[in-house]
Short mmCIF file of C-alpha atoms and ligand atoms in Angstrom, two decimals:
data_model
loop_
_atom_site.label_atom_id
_atom_site.label_comp_id
_atom_site.label_asym_id
_atom_site.label_seq_id
_atom_site.Cartn_x
_atom_site.Cartn_y
_atom_site.Cartn_z
CA MET A 4 188.45 75.86 92.79
CA ARG A 5 191.16 76.54 95.33
CA ARG A 6 190.34 79.24 97.79
CA LYS A 7 192.83 82.13 97.95
CA ILE A 8 193.67 83.00 101.54
CA ILE A 9 195.83 85.30 103.62
CA ILE A 10 196.46 84.15 107.17
CA ASP A 11 196.82 87.02 109.65
CA CYS A 12 198.29 85.57 112.83
CA ASP A 13 200.41 85.87 115.97
CA PRO A 14 202.12 82.46 116.31
CA GLY A 15 201.46 81.25 118.98
CA ILE A 16 201.16 77.47 119.32
CA ASP A 17 197.62 77.08 117.98
CA ASP A 18 198.42 79.59 115.22
CA ALA A 19 201.38 77.37 114.29
CA VAL A 20 199.17 74.28 114.06
CA ALA A 21 196.66 76.30 112.00
CA LEU A 22 199.46 77.16 109.56
CA MET A 23 200.47 73.49 109.40
CA LEU A 24 196.91 72.48 108.56
CA ALA A 25 196.68 75.13 105.83
CA CYS A 26 200.02 74.09 104.33
CA ALA A 27 198.91 70.45 104.31
CA SER A 28 195.81 71.37 102.27
CA PRO A 29 197.04 72.55 98.87
CA GLU A 30 194.07 71.10 96.97
CA GLU A 31 191.68 73.41 98.79
CA LEU A 32 193.79 76.42 99.78
CA GLU A 33 196.14 78.75 97.95
CA ILE A 34 198.06 80.64 100.63
CA LEU A 35 198.87 84.01 99.09
CA ALA A 36 200.71 85.36 102.12
CA VAL A 37 200.96 85.22 105.88
CA THR A 38 200.78 88.48 107.81
CA ALA A 39 202.02 88.76 111.38
CA VAL A 40 200.72 90.92 114.18
CA ALA A 41 201.78 91.47 117.78
CA GLY A 42 199.77 89.33 120.17
CA ASN A 43 200.77 86.15 121.94
CA VAL A 44 204.32 87.48 121.84
CA ALA A 45 205.98 90.58 120.36
CA LEU A 46 205.91 91.15 116.59
CA GLY A 47 209.57 90.18 116.13
CA HIS A 48 208.76 86.72 117.45
CA THR A 49 205.43 86.24 115.65
CA ALA A 50 206.96 87.30 112.31
CA ALA A 51 209.89 84.92 112.83
CA ASN A 52 207.66 82.07 114.04
CA ALA A 53 205.44 82.25 110.97
CA ARG A 54 208.52 81.73 108.80
CA ARG A 55 209.89 78.98 111.06
CA VAL A 56 206.65 77.03 110.74
CA LEU A 57 206.26 77.61 106.98
CA GLU A 58 209.83 76.46 106.39
CA ALA A 59 209.26 73.33 108.49
CA CYS A 60 206.26 72.61 106.25
CA ASP A 61 208.37 73.11 103.14
CA ARG A 62 206.45 76.29 102.30
CA GLY A 63 209.23 78.81 102.76
CA ASP A 64 208.06 80.25 99.43
CA VAL A 65 204.96 81.80 101.10
CA PRO A 66 205.79 85.45 101.81
CA VAL A 67 205.52 86.65 105.40
CA TYR A 68 204.83 90.33 106.05
CA ALA A 69 205.22 92.03 109.41
CA GLY A 70 202.29 94.15 110.49
CA CYS A 71 201.36 96.26 113.49
CA PRO A 72 203.68 96.03 116.49
CA ARG A 73 201.05 97.16 118.99
CA PRO A 74 197.29 97.48 119.46
CA LEU A 75 195.43 100.62 118.33
CA LEU A 76 194.89 102.21 121.74
CA ARG A 77 195.60 99.78 124.52
CA PRO A 78 199.09 98.94 125.75
CA PRO A 79 200.44 95.66 124.36
CA VAL A 80 199.64 92.47 126.27
CA THR A 81 201.07 89.02 125.56
CA ALA A 82 200.18 85.41 126.34
CA ASP A 83 203.71 84.05 126.75
CA ARG A 84 202.58 82.26 129.89
CA ILE A 85 200.72 79.87 127.57
CA HIS A 86 202.86 79.91 124.42
CA GLY A 87 206.29 80.34 126.01
CA GLU A 88 208.83 83.12 125.71
CA THR A 89 209.37 82.58 121.97
CA GLY A 90 205.68 81.98 121.21
CA ILE A 91 206.27 78.44 119.95
CA ASP A 92 208.27 76.98 122.84
CA GLY A 93 208.72 73.24 122.58
CA SER A 94 208.65 73.24 118.76
CA GLY A 95 212.40 72.76 118.47
CA LEU A 96 212.27 74.63 115.16
CA PRO A 97 215.40 76.48 114.03
CA PRO A 98 215.41 80.22 113.30
CA PRO A 99 214.05 81.14 109.84
CA THR A 100 216.45 81.13 106.93
CA ARG A 101 214.36 83.42 104.71
CA PRO A 102 213.89 87.14 105.27
CA LEU A 103 210.58 88.88 105.78
CA ALA A 104 208.89 90.10 102.62
CA ASP A 105 209.42 93.79 101.87
CA GLY A 106 206.51 96.01 102.78
CA HIS A 107 203.93 96.26 105.52
CA ALA A 108 201.24 93.66 106.21
CA VAL A 109 198.54 96.33 106.11
CA ASP A 110 199.55 97.38 102.57
CA LEU A 111 199.75 93.76 101.45
CA LEU A 112 196.27 92.96 102.79
CA ARG A 113 194.75 96.12 101.29
CA ASP A 114 196.32 95.72 97.84
CA THR A 115 195.87 91.97 97.47
CA VAL A 116 192.18 92.17 98.32
CA ARG A 117 191.63 95.30 96.20
CA ASN A 118 193.23 93.63 93.16
CA ALA A 119 191.02 90.54 93.35
CA PRO A 120 187.67 91.72 94.71
CA GLY A 121 185.44 88.92 95.94
CA GLU A 122 188.22 86.34 95.72
CA VAL A 123 190.41 86.58 98.80
CA THR A 124 189.50 85.17 102.21
CA VAL A 125 191.33 86.41 105.29
CA VAL A 126 191.79 84.02 108.20
CA ALA A 127 192.42 86.28 111.19
CA VAL A 128 193.60 84.46 114.28
CA GLY A 129 195.40 87.12 116.30
CA PRO A 130 194.41 90.54 117.61
CA LEU A 131 192.62 92.32 114.76
CA THR A 132 194.95 95.34 114.60
CA ASN A 133 196.18 94.76 111.03
CA LEU A 134 192.65 94.36 109.68
CA ALA A 135 191.37 97.40 111.54
CA ALA A 136 194.21 99.48 110.12
CA VAL A 137 193.30 98.32 106.60
CA LEU A 138 189.63 99.13 107.17
CA VAL A 139 190.44 102.63 108.40
CA GLN A 140 192.58 103.25 105.31
CA ARG A 141 190.17 101.62 102.90
CA PRO A 142 186.63 100.90 104.11
CA GLU A 143 185.92 99.25 100.72
CA PHE A 144 188.07 96.35 101.93
CA ALA A 145 185.02 95.08 103.82
CA ALA A 146 183.08 94.53 100.61
CA GLU A 147 186.12 93.43 98.59
CA ALA A 148 187.15 90.58 100.91
CA ARG A 149 185.35 87.35 100.14
CA GLU A 150 185.12 86.43 103.81
CA ILE A 151 186.97 87.17 107.03
CA VAL A 152 187.17 84.18 109.34
CA VAL A 153 187.97 85.35 112.86
CA MET A 154 189.13 83.36 115.85
CA GLY A 155 188.24 85.63 118.70
CA GLY A 156 185.62 86.56 121.23
CA SER A 157 183.14 84.27 122.88
CA ALA A 158 179.41 83.75 123.13
CA GLY A 159 180.07 82.84 126.76
CA PRO A 160 182.81 83.50 129.30
CA GLY A 161 186.27 84.82 128.43
CA ASN A 162 189.73 83.44 129.03
CA VAL A 163 191.68 86.57 130.00
CA THR A 164 188.97 88.11 132.13
CA PRO A 165 185.66 86.52 133.08
CA HIS A 166 184.20 88.39 130.08
CA ALA A 167 186.86 88.71 127.39
CA GLU A 168 188.81 86.41 125.12
CA PHE A 169 192.52 87.14 124.46
CA ASN A 170 192.43 88.42 120.83
CA PHE A 171 189.52 90.77 121.48
CA HIS A 172 190.86 91.83 124.86
CA ALA A 173 194.29 92.58 123.37
CA ASP A 174 192.80 94.98 120.83
CA PRO A 175 189.11 95.59 121.50
CA HIS A 176 188.97 98.73 119.37
CA ALA A 177 190.30 96.82 116.38
CA ALA A 178 187.75 94.04 116.94
CA ARG A 179 185.01 96.65 117.05
CA ILE A 180 186.14 98.23 113.77
CA VAL A 181 186.12 94.81 112.08
CA PHE A 182 182.69 93.82 113.44
CA GLU A 183 181.20 97.18 112.46
CA SER A 184 182.74 97.09 108.97
CA GLY A 185 179.99 95.25 107.11
CA ALA A 186 182.41 92.52 105.96
CA SER A 187 181.22 88.96 105.58
CA LEU A 188 182.38 87.54 108.93
CA ALA A 189 182.58 84.10 110.45
CA MET A 190 183.43 84.09 114.15
CA TYR A 191 184.97 81.19 116.03
CA GLY A 192 184.89 82.19 119.67
CA LEU A 193 185.81 80.31 122.82
CA ASN A 194 182.34 78.79 123.10
CA ILE A 195 183.13 76.64 120.06
CA THR A 196 186.94 76.41 120.18
CA HIS A 197 186.80 74.95 123.70
CA GLN A 198 184.94 71.98 122.20
CA VAL A 199 188.04 70.86 120.25
CA ARG A 200 190.96 70.06 122.52
CA VAL A 201 194.25 68.24 122.42
CA ASP A 202 194.25 65.62 125.17
CA ASP A 203 196.73 62.82 125.92
CA GLN A 204 195.20 60.57 123.31
CA VAL A 205 195.35 63.15 120.51
CA LEU A 206 198.85 64.14 121.56
CA GLY A 207 199.93 60.50 121.40
CA ARG A 208 198.59 60.22 117.85
CA ILE A 209 200.45 63.34 116.74
CA ALA A 210 203.63 62.21 118.48
CA ALA A 211 203.45 58.92 116.58
CA LEU A 212 203.86 60.84 113.29
CA ARG A 213 207.56 61.26 112.71
CA SER A 214 207.77 64.12 110.17
CA PRO A 215 209.49 67.38 111.22
CA PRO A 216 206.24 69.41 111.31
CA ALA A 217 204.47 66.70 113.32
CA ARG A 218 207.36 66.50 115.77
CA ALA A 219 207.27 70.28 116.16
CA ALA A 220 203.50 70.15 116.70
CA ALA A 221 203.80 67.40 119.31
CA GLY A 222 206.55 69.29 121.17
CA MET A 223 204.53 72.51 121.30
CA LEU A 224 201.23 70.86 122.11
CA GLU A 225 202.69 68.99 125.03
CA ARG A 226 203.06 72.22 126.95
CA TYR A 227 199.90 73.70 125.44
CA ARG A 228 197.76 70.77 126.62
CA ASP A 229 198.48 71.82 130.19
CA SER A 230 196.62 75.09 129.61
CA GLY A 231 193.50 73.27 128.37
CA GLY A 232 194.62 72.33 124.86
CA ALA A 233 191.80 74.13 123.00
CA LEU A 234 192.81 74.31 119.33
CA HIS A 235 191.29 77.79 118.83
CA ASP A 236 192.97 79.05 115.64
CA VAL A 237 192.95 75.66 113.95
CA LEU A 238 189.16 75.83 113.73
CA ALA A 239 189.32 79.00 111.64
CA VAL A 240 191.31 77.13 108.97
CA GLY A 241 189.03 74.13 109.51
CA HIS A 242 186.06 76.36 108.62
CA LEU A 243 187.40 76.49 105.04
CA LEU A 244 188.26 72.80 104.80
CA ARG A 245 185.53 70.99 106.72
CA PRO A 246 182.54 73.32 107.08
CA ASP A 247 180.45 70.20 107.74
CA CYS A 248 182.19 69.89 111.13
CA PHE A 249 180.94 73.24 112.40
CA GLY A 250 177.49 74.63 113.10
CA LEU A 251 177.22 78.39 112.64
CA GLU A 252 174.30 80.74 113.16
CA ALA A 253 173.71 84.31 112.10
CA ALA A 254 174.02 86.73 115.02
CA LEU A 255 174.69 90.31 115.96
CA VAL A 256 178.09 90.66 117.62
CA THR A 257 179.02 93.86 119.43
CA ILE A 258 182.35 94.50 121.11
CA ASP A 259 182.57 96.28 124.45
CA THR A 260 185.23 98.99 124.33
CA SER A 261 184.21 100.70 127.57
CA GLU A 262 187.05 101.27 130.03
CA THR A 263 185.52 98.87 132.49
CA GLY A 264 186.12 95.30 133.61
CA ARG A 265 184.10 94.22 130.58
CA ILE A 266 186.42 95.68 127.95
CA GLY A 267 186.94 93.27 125.05
CA ARG A 268 183.76 91.33 125.72
CA SER A 269 181.82 90.19 122.65
CA ILE A 270 178.07 90.31 123.06
CA VAL A 271 176.45 87.74 120.76
CA GLU A 272 172.72 88.12 120.17
CA ARG A 273 170.66 85.85 118.00
CA GLY A 274 167.49 87.11 116.37
CA SER A 275 168.23 90.84 116.44
CA GLY A 276 169.93 91.67 113.16
CA THR A 277 173.17 90.14 112.03
CA ASN A 278 176.75 91.09 111.23
CA ALA A 279 178.40 87.67 111.50
CA ARG A 280 177.94 83.95 111.37
CA VAL A 281 178.96 82.63 114.75
CA GLY A 282 180.21 79.12 115.48
CA PHE A 283 178.27 77.24 118.13
CA ASP A 284 178.71 73.49 117.59
CA ALA A 285 181.76 71.46 116.60
CA ALA A 286 181.97 67.80 115.61
CA ALA A 287 185.17 67.53 117.61
CA GLY A 288 186.10 63.89 117.03
CA GLU A 289 185.52 64.11 113.31
CA PHE A 290 187.52 67.30 112.98
CA LEU A 291 190.41 65.94 115.07
CA ASP A 292 190.54 62.82 112.87
CA PHE A 293 190.69 65.10 109.84
CA LEU A 294 193.47 67.21 111.37
CA LEU A 295 195.47 64.06 112.14
CA GLU A 296 195.02 62.83 108.57
CA ARG A 297 196.31 66.12 107.23
CA LEU A 298 199.29 66.22 109.60
CA ALA A 299 200.12 62.65 108.51
CA ARG A 300 200.66 63.97 104.98
CA TYR A 301 204.02 65.48 105.93
C1 LIG B 1 193.45 83.08 121.12
O1 LIG B 1 194.44 83.73 121.90
C2 LIG B 1 195.71 83.26 121.57
O2 LIG B 1 196.45 83.01 122.71
C3 LIG B 1 195.52 82.05 120.71
O3 LIG B 1 196.55 81.97 119.72
C4 LIG B 1 194.17 82.26 120.07
O4 LIG B 1 194.28 83.02 118.88
C5 LIG B 1 192.58 82.27 122.06
O5 LIG B 1 191.99 83.09 123.00
CA1 LIG B 2 196.41 83.35 117.74
#
């Protein structure tokens, strides 16, 4: 049975590749909608980029809803240093031709999940603002969602501060609401996403594929490789397609929201209760081969 998913994202170069992987996997995934949130760049860009990527993948029919334009409490922060001014610099993709879907991402998430309890998985690969807003409106969402797969946090060091990862640092209060919600959570933090990187060899293999999505991916990843090339968000989609490539363990994850240098830090403890399954080990080579195979479908 195909898994129904909503992808909540802030494209973002790795978000864009995650969307490409999902679109290349119609046997396994039914993409009900994509919801955009402010994060790597401002909401106007992330909402446009989601449509640019979907259209490049010939999936302009997937509705894109704009969500929250800022974090719950903290001032907005971006990562345009890594993803470029537009969020997907280097992609060469034209502006979207289709409009945004009518309505707010938070309403779409709430209503879609409420109308099909136990059936819809949310892949959340940006700051968790949209999901937190849903959970505040409707706490039942936590039990109604089949699973929420989060790229965010870390069981080790951060990437924005020594302690915090970007998505959790951008909206730590939202991350805390999600991790305290009781939802079925899978967490892909930096400790696992740093194991799967685009290097020169992988980039060469993607560049050898000549389809429009593959050319866009190669163009974006060329700049992205220079900041380490970790394919963060792609692993969250990979979780649904190739669970055999990832080793997860039950853990208790708490999010630091104190106004200190540790804000946004995720504390991951094994053996003391559990609110999430946390990714620890990736079969990087195997997963990269799989990603390449899927990108070659275009
Ligand atoms: C996360 O932050 C963003 O820059 C990436 O898109 C990813 O979701 C990695 O820390
Ligand atoms: Ca992202």
